[in-house]
Structure formats: C-alpha cells, structure tokens
CSV table of C-alpha atoms and ligand atoms in Angstrom, one decimal:
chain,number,residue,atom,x,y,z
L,7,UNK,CA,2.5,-39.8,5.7
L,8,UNK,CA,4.5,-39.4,8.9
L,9,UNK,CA,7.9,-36.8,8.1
L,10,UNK,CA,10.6,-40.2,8.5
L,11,UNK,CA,8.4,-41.8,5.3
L,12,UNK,CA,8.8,-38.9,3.4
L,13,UNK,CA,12.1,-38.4,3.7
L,14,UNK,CA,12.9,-41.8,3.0
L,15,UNK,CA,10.7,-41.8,-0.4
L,16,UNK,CA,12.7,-38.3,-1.3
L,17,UNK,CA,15.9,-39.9,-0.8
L,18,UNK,CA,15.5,-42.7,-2.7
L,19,UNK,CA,13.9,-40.8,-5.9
L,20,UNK,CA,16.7,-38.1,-5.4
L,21,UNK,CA,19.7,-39.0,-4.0
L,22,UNK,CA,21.5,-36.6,-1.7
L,23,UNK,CA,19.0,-34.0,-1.8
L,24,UNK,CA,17.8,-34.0,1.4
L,25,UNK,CA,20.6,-32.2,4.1
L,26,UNK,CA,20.5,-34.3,7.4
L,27,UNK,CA,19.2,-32.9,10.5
L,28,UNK,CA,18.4,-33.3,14.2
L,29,UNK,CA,15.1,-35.8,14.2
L,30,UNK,CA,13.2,-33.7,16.1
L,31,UNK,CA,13.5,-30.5,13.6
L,32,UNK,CA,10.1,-31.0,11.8
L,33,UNK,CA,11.4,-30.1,8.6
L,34,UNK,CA,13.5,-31.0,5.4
L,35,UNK,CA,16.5,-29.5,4.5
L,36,UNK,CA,16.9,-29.5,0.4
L,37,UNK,CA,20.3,-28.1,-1.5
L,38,UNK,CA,19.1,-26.1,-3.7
L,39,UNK,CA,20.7,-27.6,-6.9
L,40,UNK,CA,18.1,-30.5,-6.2
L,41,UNK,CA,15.1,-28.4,-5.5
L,42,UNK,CA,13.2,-28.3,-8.7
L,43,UNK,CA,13.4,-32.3,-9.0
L,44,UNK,CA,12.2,-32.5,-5.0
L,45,UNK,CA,9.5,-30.3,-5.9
L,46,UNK,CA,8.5,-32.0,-8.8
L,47,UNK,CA,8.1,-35.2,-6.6
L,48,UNK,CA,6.4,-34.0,-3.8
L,49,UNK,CA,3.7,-32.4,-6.0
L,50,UNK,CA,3.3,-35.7,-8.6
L,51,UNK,CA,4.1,-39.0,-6.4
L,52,UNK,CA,1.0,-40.5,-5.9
L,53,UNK,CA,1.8,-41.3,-1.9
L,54,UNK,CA,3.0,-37.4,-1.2
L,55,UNK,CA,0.8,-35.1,-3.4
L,56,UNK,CA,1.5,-31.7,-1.8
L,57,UNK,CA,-0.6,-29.9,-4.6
L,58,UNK,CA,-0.9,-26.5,-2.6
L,59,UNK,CA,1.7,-24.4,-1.4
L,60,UNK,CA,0.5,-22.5,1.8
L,61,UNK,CA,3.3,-19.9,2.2
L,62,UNK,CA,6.8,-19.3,1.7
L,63,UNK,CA,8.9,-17.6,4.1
L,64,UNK,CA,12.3,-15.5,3.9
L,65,UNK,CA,14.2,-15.1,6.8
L,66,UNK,CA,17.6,-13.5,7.3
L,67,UNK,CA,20.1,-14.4,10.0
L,68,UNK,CA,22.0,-12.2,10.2
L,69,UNK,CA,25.2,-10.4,8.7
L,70,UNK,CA,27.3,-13.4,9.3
L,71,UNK,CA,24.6,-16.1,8.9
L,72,UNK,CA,22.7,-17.4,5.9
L,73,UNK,CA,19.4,-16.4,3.9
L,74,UNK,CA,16.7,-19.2,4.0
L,75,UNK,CA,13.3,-19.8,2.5
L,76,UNK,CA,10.6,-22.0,4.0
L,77,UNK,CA,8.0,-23.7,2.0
L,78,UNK,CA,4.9,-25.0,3.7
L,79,UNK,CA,3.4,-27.7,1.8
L,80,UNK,CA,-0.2,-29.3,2.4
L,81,UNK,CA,-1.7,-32.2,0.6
L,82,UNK,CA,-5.4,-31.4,0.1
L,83,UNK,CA,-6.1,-35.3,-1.0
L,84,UNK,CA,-4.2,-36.6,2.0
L,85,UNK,CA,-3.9,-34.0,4.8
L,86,UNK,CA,-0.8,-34.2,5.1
L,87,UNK,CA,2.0,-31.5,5.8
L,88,UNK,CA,6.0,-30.6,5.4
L,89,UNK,CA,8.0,-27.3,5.6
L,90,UNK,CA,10.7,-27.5,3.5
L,91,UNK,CA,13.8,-25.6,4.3
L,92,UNK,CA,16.3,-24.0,1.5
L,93,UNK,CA,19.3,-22.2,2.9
L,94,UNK,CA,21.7,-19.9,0.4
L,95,UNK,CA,24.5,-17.8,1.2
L,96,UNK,CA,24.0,-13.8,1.3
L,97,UNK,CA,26.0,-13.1,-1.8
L,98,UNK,CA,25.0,-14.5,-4.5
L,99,UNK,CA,23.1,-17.6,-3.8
L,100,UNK,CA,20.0,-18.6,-5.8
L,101,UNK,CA,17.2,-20.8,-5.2
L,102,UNK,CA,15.4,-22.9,-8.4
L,103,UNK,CA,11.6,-20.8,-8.8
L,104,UNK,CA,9.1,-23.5,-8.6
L,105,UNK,CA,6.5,-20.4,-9.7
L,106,UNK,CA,5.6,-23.2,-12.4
L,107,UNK,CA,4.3,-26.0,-9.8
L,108,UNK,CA,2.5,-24.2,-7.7
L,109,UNK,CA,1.0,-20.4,-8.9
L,110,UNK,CA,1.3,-19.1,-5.0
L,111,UNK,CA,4.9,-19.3,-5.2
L,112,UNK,CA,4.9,-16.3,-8.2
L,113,UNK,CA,4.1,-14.0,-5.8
L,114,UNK,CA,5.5,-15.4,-2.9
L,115,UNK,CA,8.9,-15.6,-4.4
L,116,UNK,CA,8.7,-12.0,-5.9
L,117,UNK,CA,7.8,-10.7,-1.9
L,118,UNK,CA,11.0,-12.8,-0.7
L,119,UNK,CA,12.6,-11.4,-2.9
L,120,UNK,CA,11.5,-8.0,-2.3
L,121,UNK,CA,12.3,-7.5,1.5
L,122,UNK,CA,15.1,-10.2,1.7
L,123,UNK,CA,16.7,-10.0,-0.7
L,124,UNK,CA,16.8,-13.9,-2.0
L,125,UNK,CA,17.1,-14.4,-5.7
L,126,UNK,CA,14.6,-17.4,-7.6
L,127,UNK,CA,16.4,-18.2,-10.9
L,128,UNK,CA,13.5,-18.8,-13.8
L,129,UNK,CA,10.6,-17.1,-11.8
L,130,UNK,CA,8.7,-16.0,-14.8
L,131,UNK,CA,8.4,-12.3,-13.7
L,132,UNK,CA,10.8,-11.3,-11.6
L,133,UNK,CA,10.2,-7.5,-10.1
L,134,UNK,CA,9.4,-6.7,-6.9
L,135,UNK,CA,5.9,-6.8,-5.6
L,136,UNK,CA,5.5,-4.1,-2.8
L,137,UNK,CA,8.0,-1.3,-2.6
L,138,UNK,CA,8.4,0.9,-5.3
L,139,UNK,CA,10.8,0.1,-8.1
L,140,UNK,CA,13.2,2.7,-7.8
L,141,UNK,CA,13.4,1.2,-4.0
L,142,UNK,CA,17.4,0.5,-3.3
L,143,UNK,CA,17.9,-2.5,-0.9
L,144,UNK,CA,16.1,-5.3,0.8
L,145,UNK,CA,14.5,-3.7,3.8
L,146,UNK,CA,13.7,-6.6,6.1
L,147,UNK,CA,17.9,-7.6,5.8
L,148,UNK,CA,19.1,-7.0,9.5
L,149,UNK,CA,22.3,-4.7,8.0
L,150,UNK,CA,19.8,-3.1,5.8
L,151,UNK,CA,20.3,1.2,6.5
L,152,UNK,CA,16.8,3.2,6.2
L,153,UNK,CA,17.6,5.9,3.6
L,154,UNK,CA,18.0,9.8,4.4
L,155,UNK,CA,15.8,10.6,1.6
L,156,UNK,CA,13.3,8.6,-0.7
L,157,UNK,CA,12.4,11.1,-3.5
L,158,UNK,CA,13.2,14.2,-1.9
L,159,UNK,CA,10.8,13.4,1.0
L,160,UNK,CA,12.3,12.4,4.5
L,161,UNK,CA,12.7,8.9,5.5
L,162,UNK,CA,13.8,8.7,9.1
L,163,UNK,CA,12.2,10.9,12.1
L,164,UNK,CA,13.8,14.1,12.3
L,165,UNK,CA,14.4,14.3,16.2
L,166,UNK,CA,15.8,17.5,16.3
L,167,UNK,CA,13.9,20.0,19.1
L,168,UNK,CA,12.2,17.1,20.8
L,169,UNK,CA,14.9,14.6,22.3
E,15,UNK,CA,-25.9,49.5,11.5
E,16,UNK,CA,-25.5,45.9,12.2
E,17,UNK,CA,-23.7,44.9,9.1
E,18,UNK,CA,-23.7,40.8,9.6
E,19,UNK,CA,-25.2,38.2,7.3
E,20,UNK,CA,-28.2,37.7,9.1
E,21,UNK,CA,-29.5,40.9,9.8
E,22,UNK,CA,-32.8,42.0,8.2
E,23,UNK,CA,-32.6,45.2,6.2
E,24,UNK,CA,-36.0,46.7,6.1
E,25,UNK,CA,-37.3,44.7,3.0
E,26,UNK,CA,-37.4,41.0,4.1
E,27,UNK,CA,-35.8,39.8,1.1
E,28,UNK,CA,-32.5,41.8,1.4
E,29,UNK,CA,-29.4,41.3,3.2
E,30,UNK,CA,-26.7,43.8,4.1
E,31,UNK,CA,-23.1,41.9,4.4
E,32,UNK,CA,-19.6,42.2,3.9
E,33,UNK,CA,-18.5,40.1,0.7
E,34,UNK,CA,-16.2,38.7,2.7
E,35,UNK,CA,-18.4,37.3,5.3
E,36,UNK,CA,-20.5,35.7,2.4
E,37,UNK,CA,-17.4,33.9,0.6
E,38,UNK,CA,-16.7,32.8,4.3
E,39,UNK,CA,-19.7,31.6,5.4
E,40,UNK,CA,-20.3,29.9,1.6
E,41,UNK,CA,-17.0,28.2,1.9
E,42,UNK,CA,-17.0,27.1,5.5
E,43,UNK,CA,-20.4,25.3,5.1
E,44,UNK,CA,-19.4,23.3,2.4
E,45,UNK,CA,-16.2,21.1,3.3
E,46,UNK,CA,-16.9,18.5,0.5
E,47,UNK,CA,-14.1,16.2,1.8
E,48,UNK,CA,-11.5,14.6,-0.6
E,49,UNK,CA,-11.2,10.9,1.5
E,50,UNK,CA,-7.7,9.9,1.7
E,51,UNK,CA,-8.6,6.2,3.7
E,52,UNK,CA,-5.4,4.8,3.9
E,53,UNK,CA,-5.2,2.6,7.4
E,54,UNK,CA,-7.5,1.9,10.2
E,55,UNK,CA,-8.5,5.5,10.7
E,56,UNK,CA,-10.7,5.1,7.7
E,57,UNK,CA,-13.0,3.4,9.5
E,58,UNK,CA,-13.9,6.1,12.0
E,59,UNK,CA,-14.1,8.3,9.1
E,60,UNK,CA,-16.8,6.5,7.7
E,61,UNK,CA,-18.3,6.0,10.5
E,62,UNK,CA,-18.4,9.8,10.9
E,63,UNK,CA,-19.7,10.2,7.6
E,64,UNK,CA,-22.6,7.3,8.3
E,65,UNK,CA,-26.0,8.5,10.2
E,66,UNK,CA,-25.4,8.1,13.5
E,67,UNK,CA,-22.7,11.1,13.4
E,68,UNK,CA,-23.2,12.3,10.0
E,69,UNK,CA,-21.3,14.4,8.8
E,70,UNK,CA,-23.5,15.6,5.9
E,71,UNK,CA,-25.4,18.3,8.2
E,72,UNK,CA,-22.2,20.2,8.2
E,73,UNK,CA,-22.2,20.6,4.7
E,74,UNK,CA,-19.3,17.6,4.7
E,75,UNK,CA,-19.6,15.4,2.3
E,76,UNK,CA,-17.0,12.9,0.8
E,77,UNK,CA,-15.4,12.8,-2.6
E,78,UNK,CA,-13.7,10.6,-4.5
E,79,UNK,CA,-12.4,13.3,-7.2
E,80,UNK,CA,-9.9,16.1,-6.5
E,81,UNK,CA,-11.5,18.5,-8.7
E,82,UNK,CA,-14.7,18.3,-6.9
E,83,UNK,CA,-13.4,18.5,-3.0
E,84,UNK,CA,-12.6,21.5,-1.2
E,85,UNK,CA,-10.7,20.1,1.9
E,86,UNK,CA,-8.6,16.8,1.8
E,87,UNK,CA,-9.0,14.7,4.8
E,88,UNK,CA,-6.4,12.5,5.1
E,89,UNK,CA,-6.8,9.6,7.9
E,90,UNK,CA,-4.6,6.5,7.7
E,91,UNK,CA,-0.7,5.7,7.1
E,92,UNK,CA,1.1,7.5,4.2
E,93,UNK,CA,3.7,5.7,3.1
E,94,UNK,CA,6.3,6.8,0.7
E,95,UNK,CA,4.2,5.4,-2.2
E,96,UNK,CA,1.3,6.7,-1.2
E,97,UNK,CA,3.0,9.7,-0.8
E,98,UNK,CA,3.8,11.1,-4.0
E,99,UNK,CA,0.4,10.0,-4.9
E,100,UNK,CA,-1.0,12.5,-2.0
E,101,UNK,CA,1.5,15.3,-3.4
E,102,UNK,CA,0.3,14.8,-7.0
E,103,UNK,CA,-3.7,14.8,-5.5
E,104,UNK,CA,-2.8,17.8,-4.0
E,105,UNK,CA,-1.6,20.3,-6.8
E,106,UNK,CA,-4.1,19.2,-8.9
E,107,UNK,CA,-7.1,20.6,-6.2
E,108,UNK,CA,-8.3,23.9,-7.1
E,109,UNK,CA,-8.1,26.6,-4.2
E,110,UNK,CA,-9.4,27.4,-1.9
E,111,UNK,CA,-8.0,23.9,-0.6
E,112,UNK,CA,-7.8,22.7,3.0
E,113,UNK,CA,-6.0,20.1,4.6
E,114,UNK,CA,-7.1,18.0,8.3
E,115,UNK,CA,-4.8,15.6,9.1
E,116,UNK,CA,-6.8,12.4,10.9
E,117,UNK,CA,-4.7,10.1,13.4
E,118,UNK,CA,-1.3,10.4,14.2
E,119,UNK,CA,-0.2,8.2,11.3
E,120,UNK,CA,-0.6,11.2,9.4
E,121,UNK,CA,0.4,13.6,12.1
E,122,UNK,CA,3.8,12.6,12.7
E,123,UNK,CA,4.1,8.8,11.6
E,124,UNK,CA,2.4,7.2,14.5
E,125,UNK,CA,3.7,3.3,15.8
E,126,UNK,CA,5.6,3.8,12.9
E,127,UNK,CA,7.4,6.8,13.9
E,128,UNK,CA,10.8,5.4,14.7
E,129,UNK,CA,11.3,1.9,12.7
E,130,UNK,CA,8.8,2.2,9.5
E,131,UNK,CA,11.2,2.2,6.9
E,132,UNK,CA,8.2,2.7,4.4
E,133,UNK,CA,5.9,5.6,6.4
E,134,UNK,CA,6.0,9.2,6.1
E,135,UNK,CA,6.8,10.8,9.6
E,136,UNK,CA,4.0,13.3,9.2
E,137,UNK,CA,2.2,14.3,6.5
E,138,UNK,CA,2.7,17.4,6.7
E,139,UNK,CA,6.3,17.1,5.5
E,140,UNK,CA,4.9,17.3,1.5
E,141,UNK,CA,1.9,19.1,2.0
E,142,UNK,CA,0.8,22.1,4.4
E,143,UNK,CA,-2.0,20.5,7.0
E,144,UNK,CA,-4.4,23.0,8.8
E,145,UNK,CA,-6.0,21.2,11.4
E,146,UNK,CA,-4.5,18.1,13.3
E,147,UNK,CA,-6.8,15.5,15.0
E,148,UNK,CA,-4.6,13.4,17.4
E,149,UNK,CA,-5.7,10.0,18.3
E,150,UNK,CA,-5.5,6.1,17.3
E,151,UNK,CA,-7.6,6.5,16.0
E,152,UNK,CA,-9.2,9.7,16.7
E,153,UNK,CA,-13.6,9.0,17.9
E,154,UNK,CA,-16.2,10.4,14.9
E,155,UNK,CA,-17.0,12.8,17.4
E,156,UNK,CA,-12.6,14.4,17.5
E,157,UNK,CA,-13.2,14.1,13.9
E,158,UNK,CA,-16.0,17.0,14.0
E,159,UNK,CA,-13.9,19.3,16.6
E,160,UNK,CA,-11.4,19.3,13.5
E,161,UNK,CA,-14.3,19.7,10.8
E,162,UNK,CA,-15.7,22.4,13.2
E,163,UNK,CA,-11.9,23.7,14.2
E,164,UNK,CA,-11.4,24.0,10.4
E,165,UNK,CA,-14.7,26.1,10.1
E,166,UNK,CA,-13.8,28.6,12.3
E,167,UNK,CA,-10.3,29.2,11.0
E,168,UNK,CA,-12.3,29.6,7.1
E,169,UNK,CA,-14.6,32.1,9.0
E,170,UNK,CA,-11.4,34.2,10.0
E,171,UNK,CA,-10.3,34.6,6.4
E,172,UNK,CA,-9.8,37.5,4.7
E,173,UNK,CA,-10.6,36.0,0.8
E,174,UNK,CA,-10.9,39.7,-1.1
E,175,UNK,CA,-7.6,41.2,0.8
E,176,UNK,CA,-4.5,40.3,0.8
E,177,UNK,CA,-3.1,38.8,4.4
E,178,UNK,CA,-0.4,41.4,5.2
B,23,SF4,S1,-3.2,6.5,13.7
B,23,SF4,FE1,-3.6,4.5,14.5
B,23,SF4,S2,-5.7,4.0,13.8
B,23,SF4,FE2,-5.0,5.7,12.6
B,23,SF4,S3,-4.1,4.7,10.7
B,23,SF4,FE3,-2.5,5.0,12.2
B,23,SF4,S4,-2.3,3.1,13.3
B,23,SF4,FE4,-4.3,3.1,12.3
C-alpha cells in the first residue's frame, strides 16, 4: 500500500490522528494522545498489517526544539513499509508504550529512554537498559553536561600537562 | 664462583642460585594472563594466544578466573561499568599481580578520549598498569614486546628484600 492510502485508511478509522505534512516527507506524523489506537490499527487491519517493528529511533533537537521518536514499521505479509513520527515537548511529554503490540518496542523504548531521555507511559518495565542505574541524565541530550566524577573515578580527560 | 641459575655445580644435579633469581625466573616464566576482552583489541589478543603466535611458549596462558592469573591483560574499552568490575577483579588477585595495558582504549581512552561520556580515559586511573602497549589495535607480535617487556622488569625484582 502506497503512503497516500494509508494515511487515508488511518484517518478515517481515527480521526485527527494523523498531523499534516509536506507530501513529499515520507512519513506520518501521529499526536501522541492517538498513538495506541493508530497502532492498534496498523498492526490488525487486514489491508495494513505492520506486524514487525524494525526500530525505533529518539532524536533530540535541540535545547529549544522538541524530542521525537521514529517507528519503522514493515509488513512481513505485504512488504510494505511506514516510519511513523511522534514528537513531545522536552519537559514532560509522554508517548503511549506500544511494548504490548510489538515485543521489539520493550527494549527499544527502554534505550530511548535511556539516552534521550523520552518517557513511554505503561511500558511494562521501565529502567534503563545500558548505563548504570545510578546514571544521572540522558547522555545523547545535546545540553546534556558529562559529569566530573562517576563513582569516584574521572569522567572527562584530564588535560592538564599536555595542552 | 659463577653464582647464576644455570651454572653446573660439580654434581650434575645441583644448582647454585640466589633465591631471588629462582622466584624471578619462576615467576617471569609463568604470566598466566587474566583476559580482560573488552573491544576490538580482543581479537588480536586471541590471535596472539592462537598457534601462529602462541603465546603459550612463554609460559602465557589465559584465564578466565582471578584467583588463578598472575598478570591481567587488559585490551579493549573500559567503560565506567566495566570499570568498577576491573577494580573489584583486581583486589581480589593474589600478589604477585601484574598489569599490561593493550591498545590505547585502555592506555588513555583512545577515539574516545575527548567525547566518550561512558569510557575511562586510561585505565590506569583505578588500577596501577606496568607495561603499556600502544596501538589500534596493537599486532600479536607488540603484544609479545609487552609480555617480554613485562618479563624483564619481573627479572629485575628484588621479591625477599624490601625495595628501599
Ligand atoms: S584501542 Fe582501538 S582496537 Fe583497541 S579496543 Fe580501542 S578502538 Fe578497539
């Protein structure tokens, strides 16, 4: 299914859920208030099917911009593909967990999480996945400060003598 | 009178040494390896360890156990997790215990040096490394100058007096 049919059978099952964009983009934008039912679709509607979820994505842009999530969805019964776009603000935005559709998003959500800092509401085990837990902050944040010290040992290059 | 290891002392089956020399020469020809493979530097240390370069017929031989190894070898990327796992490793070695430090991940934090948020710039900041083999990744063969390198400094040892 070409991108325009899909986003014509989303909008009619959910209305408003899809955010307008440029036609060219080559994605969907989704609020996230409506993401759970959007998912829901595009995994069970017989003419979309996206049963596997190849990779989600956190990006930050910036200290004045937004926090955004990209799902890439493929259809393994009709070869078919979508990215899927979720924007929240920095604060205290949330995005549904869909860690219950598809099992690649439990971890995917969790390293989102992790180094961006974005928060899935009803992801059944929410801890981050790489760093330690005692880790303060979301490293991959473009404000984010590298710490003097991480138990007792040294984080940044000590310079002195050499530059 | 010659007193070195290898000197014959009339009967064939005696030797005439300094204890020192003996604890020395045990010590320095058996550098059973604790393997600390953390990156891509692990590779060449296996390779070093495999038959082509072999590593064995120095009396090197790798273990996966702390209790068991005399030197740790650590080759690859510490990062601050890893870290306090290396520490911990570390104190629970018995002595004599001797450390190489493979690559310059572990040297001084390598590509990571300036922007890894999650690497330890040198490894040698939690525990105290004896022989540094630069490269990235060091050959199998920089990796024996540093076994070797390490040998000689065992050789110079002084185990029954104290070092003033
Ligand atoms: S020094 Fe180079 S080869 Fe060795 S672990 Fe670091 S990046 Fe990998």
């Amino acid at each position: 299914m070409e991108l325009a049919e899909i986003i014509t059978r989303v909008n009619t099952a959910v209305p408003g859920a899809i955010v307008p964009t440029e036609d060219d983009a080559g994605f969907i934008q989704v609020e996230p208030k409506h993401w759970l039912k959007v998912a829901q679709l595009l995994k069970d509607d017989p003419e979309l099917r996206f049963d596997s979820l190849m990779c989600i994505t956190g990006v930050d842009e910036g200290p004045e911009g937004r926090l955004w999530a990209a799902y890439n969805l493929h259809s393994m019964e009709l070869l078919h593909k979508l990215e899927v776009r979720i924007f929240v603000n920095r604060k205290n935005g949330s995005i549904p967990s869909v860690a219950n559709l598809w099992r690649t998003a439990d971890w995917h959500e969790r390293e989102a999480y992790d180094l961006i800092g974005i928060k899935f509401k009803g992801h059944p085990d929410f801890r981050r996945i790489l760093l330690p837990y005692d880790w303060e902050g979301h490293p991959l944040r473009k404000d984010f400060e590298t710490p003097d010290y991480y138990r007792g040992m040294p984080v940044p290059k000590d310079k002195r003598g050499w530059e | 009178m010659d007193l070195s290891l290898d000197h014959r002392f009339e009967k064939d089956n005696i030797l005439v040494g300094k204890l020192d020399d003996l604890i020395n020469w045990a010590r320095s020809n058996s550098q059973w390896y604790f393997q600390f493979g953390l990156a891509c530097c692990a590779i060449e240390m296996i390779a070093a360890a495999q038959p082509r370069h072999d590593l064995e017929r120095f009396g090197a031989m790798p273990r996966a156990s702390p209790r068991q190894s005399d030197v740790i070898l650590v080759s690859g990327t510490v990062t601050l997790t890893m870290a306090t796992r290396v520490k911990r490793l570390y104190y629970q070695m018995a002595d004599p215990k001797y450390i190489i430090s493979m690559g310059s991940c572990a040297n001084s934090g390598g590509p990571y040096w300036e922007h890894g948020y999650h690497v330890l710039k040198g490894v040698d900041l939690i525990i105290p490394v004896d022989v540094y083999v630069p490269g990235c990744p060091p050959r199998p063969e920089a990796l024996i100058e540093g076994l070797l390198e390490l040998r000689k400094k065992i050789r110079e040892e002084t185990p029954l007096r104290k070092v003033s």
